[in-house]
GROMACS .gro file of C-alpha atoms in nm:
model
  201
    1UNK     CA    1   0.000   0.000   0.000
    2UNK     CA    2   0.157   0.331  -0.083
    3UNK     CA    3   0.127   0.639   0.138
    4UNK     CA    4  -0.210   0.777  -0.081
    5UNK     CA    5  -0.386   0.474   0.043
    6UNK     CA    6  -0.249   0.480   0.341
    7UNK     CA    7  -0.417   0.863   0.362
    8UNK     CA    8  -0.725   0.764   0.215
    9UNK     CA    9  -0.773   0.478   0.445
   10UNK     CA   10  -0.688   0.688   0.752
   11UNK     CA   11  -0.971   0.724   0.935
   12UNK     CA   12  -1.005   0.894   1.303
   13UNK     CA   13  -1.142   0.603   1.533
   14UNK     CA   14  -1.018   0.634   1.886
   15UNK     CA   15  -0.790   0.983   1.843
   16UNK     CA   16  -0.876   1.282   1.901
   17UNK     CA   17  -1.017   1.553   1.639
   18UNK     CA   18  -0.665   1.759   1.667
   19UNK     CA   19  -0.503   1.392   1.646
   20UNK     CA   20  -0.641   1.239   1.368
   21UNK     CA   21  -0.579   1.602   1.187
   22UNK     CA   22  -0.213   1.614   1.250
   23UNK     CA   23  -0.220   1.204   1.163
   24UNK     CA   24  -0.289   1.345   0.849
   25UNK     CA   25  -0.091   1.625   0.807
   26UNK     CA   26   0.187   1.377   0.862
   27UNK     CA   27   0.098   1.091   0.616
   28UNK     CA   28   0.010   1.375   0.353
   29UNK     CA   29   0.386   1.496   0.400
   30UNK     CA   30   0.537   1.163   0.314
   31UNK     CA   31   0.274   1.154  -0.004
   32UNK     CA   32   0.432   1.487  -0.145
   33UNK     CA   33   0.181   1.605  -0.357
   34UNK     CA   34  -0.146   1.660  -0.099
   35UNK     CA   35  -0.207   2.015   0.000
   36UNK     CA   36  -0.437   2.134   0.318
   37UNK     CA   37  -0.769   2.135   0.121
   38UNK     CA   38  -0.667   1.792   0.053
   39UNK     CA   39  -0.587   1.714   0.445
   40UNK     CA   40  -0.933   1.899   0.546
   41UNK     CA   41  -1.141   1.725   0.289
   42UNK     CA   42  -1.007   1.380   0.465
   43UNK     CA   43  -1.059   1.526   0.761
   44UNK     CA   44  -1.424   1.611   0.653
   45UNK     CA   45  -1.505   1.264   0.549
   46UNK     CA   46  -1.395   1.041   0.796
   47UNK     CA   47  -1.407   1.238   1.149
   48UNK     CA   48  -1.627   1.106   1.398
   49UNK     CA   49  -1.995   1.149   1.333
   50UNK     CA   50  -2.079   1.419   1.527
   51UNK     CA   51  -1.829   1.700   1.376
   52UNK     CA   52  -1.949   1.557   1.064
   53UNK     CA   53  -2.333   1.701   1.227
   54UNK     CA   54  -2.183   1.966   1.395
   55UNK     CA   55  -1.973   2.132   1.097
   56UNK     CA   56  -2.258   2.078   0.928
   57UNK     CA   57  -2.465   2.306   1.128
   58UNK     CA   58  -2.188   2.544   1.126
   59UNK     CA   59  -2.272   2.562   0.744
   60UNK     CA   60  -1.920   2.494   0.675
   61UNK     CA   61  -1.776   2.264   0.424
   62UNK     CA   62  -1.456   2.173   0.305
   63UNK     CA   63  -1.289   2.452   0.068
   64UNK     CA   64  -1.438   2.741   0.263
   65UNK     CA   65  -1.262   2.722   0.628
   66UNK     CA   66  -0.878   2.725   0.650
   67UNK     CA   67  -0.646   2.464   0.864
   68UNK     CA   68  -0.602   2.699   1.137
   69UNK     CA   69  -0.966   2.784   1.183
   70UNK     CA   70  -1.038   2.417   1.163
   71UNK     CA   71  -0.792   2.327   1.433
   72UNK     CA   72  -0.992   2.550   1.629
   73UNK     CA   73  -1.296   2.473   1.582
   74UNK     CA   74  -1.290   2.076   1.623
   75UNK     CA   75  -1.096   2.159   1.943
   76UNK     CA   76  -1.386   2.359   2.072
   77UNK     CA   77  -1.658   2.122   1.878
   78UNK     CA   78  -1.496   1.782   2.085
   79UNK     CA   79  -1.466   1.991   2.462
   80UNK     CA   80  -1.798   2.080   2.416
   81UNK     CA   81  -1.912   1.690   2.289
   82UNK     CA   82  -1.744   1.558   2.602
   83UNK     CA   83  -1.883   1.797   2.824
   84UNK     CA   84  -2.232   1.705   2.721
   85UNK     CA   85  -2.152   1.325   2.749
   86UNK     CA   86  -2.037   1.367   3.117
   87UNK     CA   87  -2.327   1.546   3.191
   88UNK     CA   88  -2.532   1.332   3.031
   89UNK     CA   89  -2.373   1.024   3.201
   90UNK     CA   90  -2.426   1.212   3.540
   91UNK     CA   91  -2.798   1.280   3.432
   92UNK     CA   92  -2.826   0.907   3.422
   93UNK     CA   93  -2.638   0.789   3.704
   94UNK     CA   94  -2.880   1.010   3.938
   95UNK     CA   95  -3.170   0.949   3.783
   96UNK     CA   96  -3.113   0.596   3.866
   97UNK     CA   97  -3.014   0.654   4.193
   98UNK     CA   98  -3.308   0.839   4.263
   99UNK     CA   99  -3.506   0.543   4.141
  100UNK     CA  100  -3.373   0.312   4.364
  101UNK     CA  101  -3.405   0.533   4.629
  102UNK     CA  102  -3.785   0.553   4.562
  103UNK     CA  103  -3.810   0.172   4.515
  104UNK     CA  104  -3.673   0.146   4.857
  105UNK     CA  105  -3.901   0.421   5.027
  106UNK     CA  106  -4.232   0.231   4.843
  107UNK     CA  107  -4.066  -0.071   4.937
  108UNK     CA  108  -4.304  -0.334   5.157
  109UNK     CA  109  -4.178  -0.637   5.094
  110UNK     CA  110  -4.189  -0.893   5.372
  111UNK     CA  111  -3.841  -0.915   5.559
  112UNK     CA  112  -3.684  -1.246   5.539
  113UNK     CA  113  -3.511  -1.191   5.932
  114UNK     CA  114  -3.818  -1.095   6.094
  115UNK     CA  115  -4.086  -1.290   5.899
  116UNK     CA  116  -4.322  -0.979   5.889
  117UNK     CA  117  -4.427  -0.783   5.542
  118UNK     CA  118  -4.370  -0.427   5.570
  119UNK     CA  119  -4.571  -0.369   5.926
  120UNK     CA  120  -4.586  -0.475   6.249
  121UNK     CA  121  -4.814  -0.737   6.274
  122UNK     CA  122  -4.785  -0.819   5.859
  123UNK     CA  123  -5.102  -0.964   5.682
  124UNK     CA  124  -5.383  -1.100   5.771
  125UNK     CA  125  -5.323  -1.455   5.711
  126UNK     CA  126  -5.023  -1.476   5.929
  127UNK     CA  127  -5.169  -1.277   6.189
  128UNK     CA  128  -5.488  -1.518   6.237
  129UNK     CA  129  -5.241  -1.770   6.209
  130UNK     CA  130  -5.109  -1.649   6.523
  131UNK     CA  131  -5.355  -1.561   6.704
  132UNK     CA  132  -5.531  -1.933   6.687
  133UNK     CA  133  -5.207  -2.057   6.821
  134UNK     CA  134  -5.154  -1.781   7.058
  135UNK     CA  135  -4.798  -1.705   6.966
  136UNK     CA  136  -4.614  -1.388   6.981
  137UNK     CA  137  -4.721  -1.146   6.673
  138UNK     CA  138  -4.339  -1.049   6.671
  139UNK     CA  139  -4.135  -1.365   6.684
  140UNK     CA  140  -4.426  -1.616   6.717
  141UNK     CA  141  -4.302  -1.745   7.089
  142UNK     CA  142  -4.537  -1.879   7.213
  143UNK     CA  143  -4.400  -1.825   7.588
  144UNK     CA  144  -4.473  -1.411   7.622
  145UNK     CA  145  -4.723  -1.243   7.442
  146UNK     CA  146  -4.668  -0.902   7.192
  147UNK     CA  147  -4.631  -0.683   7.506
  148UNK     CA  148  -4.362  -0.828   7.674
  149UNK     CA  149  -4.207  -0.946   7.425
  150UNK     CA  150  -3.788  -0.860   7.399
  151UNK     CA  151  -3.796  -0.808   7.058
  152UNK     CA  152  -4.009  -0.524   7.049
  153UNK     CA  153  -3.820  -0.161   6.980
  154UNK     CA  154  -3.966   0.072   7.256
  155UNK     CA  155  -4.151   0.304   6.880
  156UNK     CA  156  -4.318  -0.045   6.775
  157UNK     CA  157  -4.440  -0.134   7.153
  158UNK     CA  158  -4.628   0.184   7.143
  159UNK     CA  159  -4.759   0.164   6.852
  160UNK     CA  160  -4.850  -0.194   6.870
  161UNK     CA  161  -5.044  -0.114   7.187
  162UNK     CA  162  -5.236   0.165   7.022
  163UNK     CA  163  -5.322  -0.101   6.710
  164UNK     CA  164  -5.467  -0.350   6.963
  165UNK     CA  165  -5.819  -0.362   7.069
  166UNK     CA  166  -5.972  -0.360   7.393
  167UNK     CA  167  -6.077  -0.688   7.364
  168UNK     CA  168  -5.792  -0.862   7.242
  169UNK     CA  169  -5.487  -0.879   7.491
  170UNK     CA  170  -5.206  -0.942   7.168
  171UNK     CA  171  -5.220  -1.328   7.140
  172UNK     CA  172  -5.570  -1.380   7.066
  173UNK     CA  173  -5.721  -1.396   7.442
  174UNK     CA  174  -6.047  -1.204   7.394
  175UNK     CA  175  -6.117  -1.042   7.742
  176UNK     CA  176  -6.494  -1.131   7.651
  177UNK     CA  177  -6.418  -1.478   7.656
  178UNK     CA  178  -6.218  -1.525   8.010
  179UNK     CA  179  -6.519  -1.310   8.151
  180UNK     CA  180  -6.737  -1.565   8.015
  181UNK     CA  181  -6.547  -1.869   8.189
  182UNK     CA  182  -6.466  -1.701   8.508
  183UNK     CA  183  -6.676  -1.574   8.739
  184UNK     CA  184  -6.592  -1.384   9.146
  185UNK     CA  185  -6.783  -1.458   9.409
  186UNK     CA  186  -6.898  -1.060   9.503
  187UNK     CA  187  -6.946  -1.132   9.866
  188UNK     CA  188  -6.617  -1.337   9.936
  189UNK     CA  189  -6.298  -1.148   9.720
  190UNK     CA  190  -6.073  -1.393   9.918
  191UNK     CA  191  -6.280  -1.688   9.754
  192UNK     CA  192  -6.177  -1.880   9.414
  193UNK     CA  193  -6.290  -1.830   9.050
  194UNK     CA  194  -6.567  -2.043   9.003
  195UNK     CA  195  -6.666  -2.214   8.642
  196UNK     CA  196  -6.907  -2.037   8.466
  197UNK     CA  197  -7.199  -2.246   8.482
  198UNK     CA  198  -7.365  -2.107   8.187
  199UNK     CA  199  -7.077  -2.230   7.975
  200UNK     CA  200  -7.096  -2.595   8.141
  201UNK     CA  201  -6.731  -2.532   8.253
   0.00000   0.00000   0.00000
């Protein structure tokens, strides 16, 4: 291949724009015969895409700018290309940062270490569960009941208490019920429960 082809098949790939001009300037030296209109016309038709666009919307085109002011001008035409990419690539990186920040805020997913799904006393399902075998809604102990039991943060006690209704004592006890099997004697306090006898207990 002699140095013509060598110019012709010069193309910019991974230099820069001032680069792959001077790349040129120096293969068109050994050729002999290649002036600058020559080197800018290369230039012209196999620079990176975007100074092809971007000289284009200059409304320039090979034959009206000289060497110098193309030097210039890709110079300023790739700073400002790479500027835009890095802020571009920023653009990006926090927009999808900020998505998996909101993921994680709308997140309610049940947690695999505490066995609960996104609340205290998670769905229904497991908290019926519970209840009918009078476990702990928290860690499902069945030796302590939601109240006491050591796994409750002091912010989730209160709030747990404030969930809980009057007649349900966090395990599934309804107050109703133990009213309903036990009964005080009113004129001995110092006497035993006795069976309800309406429940045949």
């Amino acid at each position: 291949m002699d140095q013509r082809d060598v110019f012709d098949a010069c193309t910019q790939g991974d230099l820069s724009a001032l680069d792959f001009l001077r790349q040129l300037q120096d293969i068109a030296d050994t050729v002999g015969d290649l002036d600058n209109n020559d080197i800018i016309l290369g230039f012209w038709r196999r620079c990176k895409s975007y100074l092809k666009v971007r000289l284009a919307e200059a409304g320039l085109e090979p034959g009206r700018i000289t060497m110098i002011e193309l030097e210039d001008l890709v110079v300023r035409l790739e700073k400002a290309h790479l500027i835009s990419e890095a802020a571009g690539e920023r653009s990006d990186n926090d927009a999808s940062e900020w998505s998996q920040v909101s993921d994680q805020g709308v997140n309610h997913e049940p947690n695999p270490e505490s066995g609960t799904s996104g609340s205290l006393f998670g769905d229904k399902k497991r908290t019926q569960r519970l209840r009918n075998e009078r476990r702990c809604f928290k860690c499902e102990s069945k030796m302590h009941i939601l109240a006491n039991c050591p796994l409750m943060p002091e912010d989730d006690l209160l709030s747990s208490n404030e969930a809980k209704t009057d007649s349900d004592d966090g395990i599934g006890h309804s107050i109703n019920d133990r009213r309903d099997k036990f009964r005080y004697d009113p004129e001995d306090s110092d006497s035993p429960p006795q069976r309800n006898l309406r429940s045949g207990q």
